[in-house]
Structure formats: structure tokens, C-alpha cells
PDB file of C-alpha atoms in Angstrom:
ATOM      1  CA  UNK A   1      98.454 -52.470 137.008  1.00  0.00           C
ATOM      2  CA  UNK A   2      99.348 -53.878 140.064  1.00  0.00           C
ATOM      3  CA  UNK A   3      98.108 -52.320 143.658  1.00  0.00           C
ATOM      4  CA  UNK A   4     101.917 -50.506 144.411  1.00  0.00           C
ATOM      5  CA  UNK A   5     101.732 -49.085 141.085  1.00  0.00           C
ATOM      6  CA  UNK A   6      98.401 -47.323 141.373  1.00  0.00           C
ATOM      7  CA  UNK A   7      99.973 -45.724 144.565  1.00  0.00           C
ATOM      8  CA  UNK A   8     103.324 -45.028 142.478  1.00  0.00           C
ATOM      9  CA  UNK A   9     100.835 -43.539 140.201  1.00  0.00           C
ATOM     10  CA  UNK A  10      98.813 -41.401 142.561  1.00  0.00           C
ATOM     11  CA  UNK A  11     102.071 -39.680 144.472  1.00  0.00           C
ATOM     12  CA  UNK A  12     103.485 -38.969 140.639  1.00  0.00           C
ATOM     13  CA  UNK A  13     100.363 -37.235 139.942  1.00  0.00           C
ATOM     14  CA  UNK A  14     100.359 -35.178 143.481  1.00  0.00           C
ATOM     15  CA  UNK A  15     103.828 -34.342 142.584  1.00  0.00           C
ATOM     16  CA  UNK A  16     103.304 -32.714 139.561  1.00  0.00           C
ATOM     17  CA  UNK A  17     100.762 -30.142 140.709  1.00  0.00           C
ATOM     18  CA  UNK A  18     104.453 -28.207 141.918  1.00  0.00           C
ATOM     19  CA  UNK A  19     106.860 -29.455 139.222  1.00  0.00           C
ATOM     20  CA  UNK A  20     104.934 -29.746 136.331  1.00  0.00           C
ATOM     21  CA  UNK A  21     108.150 -29.990 134.006  1.00  0.00           C
ATOM     22  CA  UNK A  22     109.624 -33.032 135.698  1.00  0.00           C
ATOM     23  CA  UNK A  23     110.761 -36.816 134.388  1.00  0.00           C
ATOM     24  CA  UNK A  24     109.467 -38.916 136.414  1.00  0.00           C
ATOM     25  CA  UNK A  25     110.221 -42.617 137.258  1.00  0.00           C
ATOM     26  CA  UNK A  26     108.535 -45.133 137.859  1.00  0.00           C
ATOM     27  CA  UNK A  27     109.367 -47.649 140.414  1.00  0.00           C
ATOM     28  CA  UNK A  28     113.658 -46.656 139.499  1.00  0.00           C
ATOM     29  CA  UNK A  29     115.740 -45.500 142.761  1.00  0.00           C
ATOM     30  CA  UNK A  30     117.883 -43.340 140.328  1.00  0.00           C
ATOM     31  CA  UNK A  31     120.510 -41.978 142.559  1.00  0.00           C
ATOM     32  CA  UNK A  32     120.693 -38.090 141.721  1.00  0.00           C
ATOM     33  CA  UNK A  33     124.353 -38.404 140.511  1.00  0.00           C
ATOM     34  CA  UNK A  34     123.379 -40.740 137.452  1.00  0.00           C
ATOM     35  CA  UNK A  35     121.439 -37.862 136.458  1.00  0.00           C
ATOM     36  CA  UNK A  36     122.876 -34.115 137.579  1.00  0.00           C
ATOM     37  CA  UNK A  37     122.887 -31.942 134.603  1.00  0.00           C
ATOM     38  CA  UNK A  38     119.192 -34.229 133.370  1.00  0.00           C
ATOM     39  CA  UNK A  39     116.932 -31.087 134.909  1.00  0.00           C
ATOM     40  CA  UNK A  40     114.327 -31.616 136.942  1.00  0.00           C
ATOM     41  CA  UNK A  41     113.512 -35.337 138.478  1.00  0.00           C
ATOM     42  CA  UNK A  42     110.879 -37.239 140.516  1.00  0.00           C
ATOM     43  CA  UNK A  43     111.659 -40.999 141.341  1.00  0.00           C
ATOM     44  CA  UNK A  44     108.962 -42.651 142.957  1.00  0.00           C
ATOM     45  CA  UNK A  45     109.314 -47.146 144.262  1.00  0.00           C
ATOM     46  CA  UNK A  46     107.857 -49.125 146.274  1.00  0.00           C
ATOM     47  CA  UNK A  47     110.446 -50.200 149.124  1.00  0.00           C
ATOM     48  CA  UNK A  48     108.512 -53.638 151.136  1.00  0.00           C
ATOM     49  CA  UNK A  49     105.502 -54.241 153.246  1.00  0.00           C
ATOM     50  CA  UNK A  50     104.793 -56.073 155.719  1.00  0.00           C
ATOM     51  CA  UNK A  51     101.751 -57.038 157.596  1.00  0.00           C
ATOM     52  CA  UNK A  52     100.740 -54.619 160.981  1.00  0.00           C
ATOM     53  CA  UNK A  53     100.829 -56.503 163.899  1.00  0.00           C
ATOM     54  CA  UNK A  54      97.031 -56.552 164.248  1.00  0.00           C
ATOM     55  CA  UNK A  55      94.147 -57.881 162.336  1.00  0.00           C
ATOM     56  CA  UNK A  56      92.534 -55.329 160.380  1.00  0.00           C
ATOM     57  CA  UNK A  57      89.309 -57.662 160.943  1.00  0.00           C
ATOM     58  CA  UNK A  58      88.377 -60.877 161.146  1.00  0.00           C
ATOM     59  CA  UNK A  59      90.138 -62.708 157.816  1.00  0.00           C
ATOM     60  CA  UNK A  60      92.635 -59.910 156.784  1.00  0.00           C
ATOM     61  CA  UNK A  61      95.558 -58.489 157.669  1.00  0.00           C
ATOM     62  CA  UNK A  62      96.700 -54.745 157.817  1.00  0.00           C
ATOM     63  CA  UNK A  63      99.425 -54.454 155.357  1.00  0.00           C
ATOM     64  CA  UNK A  64     101.835 -51.781 155.956  1.00  0.00           C
ATOM     65  CA  UNK A  65     103.494 -50.343 152.704  1.00  0.00           C
ATOM     66  CA  UNK A  66     106.884 -48.075 152.091  1.00  0.00           C
ATOM     67  CA  UNK A  67     107.748 -45.772 148.999  1.00  0.00           C
ATOM     68  CA  UNK A  68     110.159 -43.901 148.719  1.00  0.00           C
ATOM     69  CA  UNK A  69     110.131 -40.131 146.403  1.00  0.00           C
ATOM     70  CA  UNK A  70     113.434 -38.964 145.690  1.00  0.00           C
ATOM     71  CA  UNK A  71     113.275 -35.039 143.897  1.00  0.00           C
ATOM     72  CA  UNK A  72     116.255 -33.321 142.156  1.00  0.00           C
ATOM     73  CA  UNK A  73     117.656 -30.271 139.923  1.00  0.00           C
ATOM     74  CA  UNK A  74     120.743 -29.469 139.017  1.00  0.00           C
ATOM     75  CA  UNK A  75     122.662 -26.715 141.551  1.00  0.00           C
ATOM     76  CA  UNK A  76     125.228 -24.375 139.035  1.00  0.00           C
ATOM     77  CA  UNK A  77     128.932 -24.958 140.380  1.00  0.00           C
ATOM     78  CA  UNK A  78     131.303 -22.608 139.612  1.00  0.00           C
ATOM     79  CA  UNK A  79     135.391 -22.690 139.713  1.00  0.00           C
ATOM     80  CA  UNK A  80     135.339 -22.019 143.339  1.00  0.00           C
ATOM     81  CA  UNK A  81     132.139 -24.482 144.682  1.00  0.00           C
ATOM     82  CA  UNK A  82     128.452 -24.559 144.638  1.00  0.00           C
ATOM     83  CA  UNK A  83     126.798 -20.875 143.895  1.00  0.00           C
ATOM     84  CA  UNK A  84     124.554 -19.771 146.227  1.00  0.00           C
ATOM     85  CA  UNK A  85     120.927 -19.414 145.449  1.00  0.00           C
ATOM     86  CA  UNK A  86     119.200 -18.842 148.536  1.00  0.00           C
ATOM     87  CA  UNK A  87     115.760 -18.463 146.189  1.00  0.00           C
ATOM     88  CA  UNK A  88     116.060 -21.756 144.704  1.00  0.00           C
ATOM     89  CA  UNK A  89     117.292 -23.431 147.627  1.00  0.00           C
ATOM     90  CA  UNK A  90     113.644 -22.423 149.576  1.00  0.00           C
ATOM     91  CA  UNK A  91     112.049 -23.796 146.200  1.00  0.00           C
ATOM     92  CA  UNK A  92     113.155 -27.407 146.788  1.00  0.00           C
ATOM     93  CA  UNK A  93     112.228 -26.732 150.223  1.00  0.00           C
ATOM     94  CA  UNK A  94     108.814 -25.661 149.251  1.00  0.00           C
ATOM     95  CA  UNK A  95     108.494 -28.356 147.138  1.00  0.00           C
ATOM     96  CA  UNK A  96     108.876 -31.050 150.183  1.00  0.00           C
ATOM     97  CA  UNK A  97     106.707 -29.254 152.492  1.00  0.00           C
ATOM     98  CA  UNK A  98     103.795 -29.006 149.580  1.00  0.00           C
ATOM     99  CA  UNK A  99     104.548 -33.128 149.131  1.00  0.00           C
ATOM    100  CA  UNK A 100     104.340 -33.654 153.006  1.00  0.00           C
ATOM    101  CA  UNK A 101     100.522 -31.240 153.146  1.00  0.00           C
ATOM    102  CA  UNK A 102      99.607 -32.834 150.090  1.00  0.00           C
ATOM    103  CA  UNK A 103     100.082 -36.409 151.368  1.00  0.00           C
ATOM    104  CA  UNK A 104      97.713 -35.439 154.666  1.00  0.00           C
ATOM    105  CA  UNK A 105      95.121 -34.062 152.815  1.00  0.00           C
ATOM    106  CA  UNK A 106      94.529 -37.027 150.639  1.00  0.00           C
ATOM    107  CA  UNK A 107      94.429 -39.772 153.077  1.00  0.00           C
ATOM    108  CA  UNK A 108      92.785 -42.391 150.580  1.00  0.00           C
ATOM    109  CA  UNK A 109      95.438 -42.702 147.740  1.00  0.00           C
ATOM    110  CA  UNK A 110      94.653 -45.406 145.326  1.00  0.00           C
ATOM    111  CA  UNK A 111      93.333 -48.344 147.041  1.00  0.00           C
ATOM    112  CA  UNK A 112      95.262 -47.958 150.650  1.00  0.00           C
ATOM    113  CA  UNK A 113      93.094 -46.152 153.603  1.00  0.00           C
ATOM    114  CA  UNK A 114      95.602 -44.745 155.317  1.00  0.00           C
ATOM    115  CA  UNK A 115      98.560 -42.700 153.814  1.00  0.00           C
ATOM    116  CA  UNK A 116     101.059 -40.961 156.227  1.00  0.00           C
ATOM    117  CA  UNK A 117     104.286 -38.937 155.503  1.00  0.00           C
ATOM    118  CA  UNK A 118     107.058 -41.488 157.844  1.00  0.00           C
ATOM    119  CA  UNK A 119     110.048 -39.075 156.974  1.00  0.00           C
ATOM    120  CA  UNK A 120     112.512 -37.175 154.613  1.00  0.00           C
ATOM    121  CA  UNK A 121     115.656 -35.935 154.242  1.00  0.00           C
ATOM    122  CA  UNK A 122     117.274 -33.465 152.039  1.00  0.00           C
ATOM    123  CA  UNK A 123     119.988 -34.369 149.622  1.00  0.00           C
ATOM    124  CA  UNK A 124     123.510 -33.034 149.949  1.00  0.00           C
ATOM    125  CA  UNK A 125     126.640 -34.386 150.466  1.00  0.00           C
ATOM    126  CA  UNK A 126     128.959 -37.538 149.366  1.00  0.00           C
ATOM    127  CA  UNK A 127     129.656 -37.506 145.410  1.00  0.00           C
ATOM    128  CA  UNK A 128     126.457 -35.149 145.123  1.00  0.00           C
ATOM    129  CA  UNK A 129     127.308 -32.329 147.261  1.00  0.00           C
ATOM    130  CA  UNK A 130     127.505 -28.804 145.378  1.00  0.00           C
ATOM    131  CA  UNK A 131     125.806 -30.406 142.290  1.00  0.00           C
ATOM    132  CA  UNK A 132     122.326 -31.120 142.841  1.00  0.00           C
ATOM    133  CA  UNK A 133     119.463 -30.032 145.447  1.00  0.00           C
ATOM    134  CA  UNK A 134     116.829 -32.133 146.405  1.00  0.00           C
ATOM    135  CA  UNK A 135     115.003 -34.488 148.569  1.00  0.00           C
ATOM    136  CA  UNK A 136     113.937 -37.793 149.547  1.00  0.00           C
ATOM    137  CA  UNK A 137     111.077 -38.751 151.609  1.00  0.00           C
ATOM    138  CA  UNK A 138     109.384 -41.765 152.966  1.00  0.00           C
ATOM    139  CA  UNK A 139     105.072 -42.267 152.699  1.00  0.00           C
ATOM    140  CA  UNK A 140     103.380 -45.764 154.210  1.00  0.00           C
ATOM    141  CA  UNK A 141     100.613 -46.992 153.084  1.00  0.00           C
ATOM    142  CA  UNK A 142      98.042 -49.243 154.507  1.00  0.00           C
ATOM    143  CA  UNK A 143      96.084 -51.300 152.903  1.00  0.00           C
ATOM    144  CA  UNK A 144      93.626 -54.242 153.590  1.00  0.00           C
ATOM    145  CA  UNK A 145      93.920 -57.846 152.493  1.00  0.00           C
ATOM    146  CA  UNK A 146      92.051 -60.270 152.966  1.00  0.00           C
ATOM    147  CA  UNK A 147      92.621 -64.157 153.255  1.00  0.00           C
ATOM    148  CA  UNK A 148      92.128 -66.039 150.721  1.00  0.00           C
TER     149      UNK A 148
END
């Protein structure tokens, strides 16, 4: 398995502790609008990497990698618009907070020696407004890559 696959799997495993019934999409950047009525979904993918400005040690680079985690679930509608469900909305925000806390609690994930929360946003607006609720977060990781 690729180095990126190891971290993607580790992130999915961490997320499954809170949402065991979600459909997991490894390496796919599915848009929620594609799966609006499909229950709980979690997509995790590797987005890119770049060498850090400094060397880790002589003969190696620190690589800074970026991963995205997107979670969404259907939000019920009625003829007049979105059904207000404060408890469900708060549950999604709790998942967001739990994922963030989990990342900081497990700094060494896979072969990466430092993993951190790099930002996030709730999924609302555009084509998905009123049809789903969820979030997307960016996770950064550092890994030492030796010169060969």
C-alpha cells in the first residue's frame, strides 16, 4: 500500500469510531450533491505534497502532505424548504470537533510523525444548500523522505 493509502486508512479508522455506519470513499473527492440521499458518507483523499523549506536531517526532506476529509448526510426537506433540526446540525458539528480532537490526540499516524488540523468548513450553499449537512476538513502531515 502507498504511504498515502496508509494515512487515508488511518484517518478513516479514526473517523469510524464516531460514525460506524458511514459509507467510506477512499481516494475519491465525491461531491455531496452526487450522493444526497445516500445516508452518511465520508470521503478521504490525498490532495498533494511539497517539501518543507527546511531539511529534516542531512540527506532527507520533510515532506508536508495535505489530505481532505469530507463528511455529509442528507438533510430532510419539505415543500417550503429545509426542515429545521437543531439536534442533527449540532451532531454534525460535534463530529467535526471530534475529528479535530482525534487528529491532535494521535500525532503519529501511519508513518507520519506530525499530523495536524489545517482548517475546515461546514458544507452549505450552492447546489447542496438545504439538501445535505456536513463538513470538510484539511489535515496536514509531515513525513521524512530520505534521499537515495
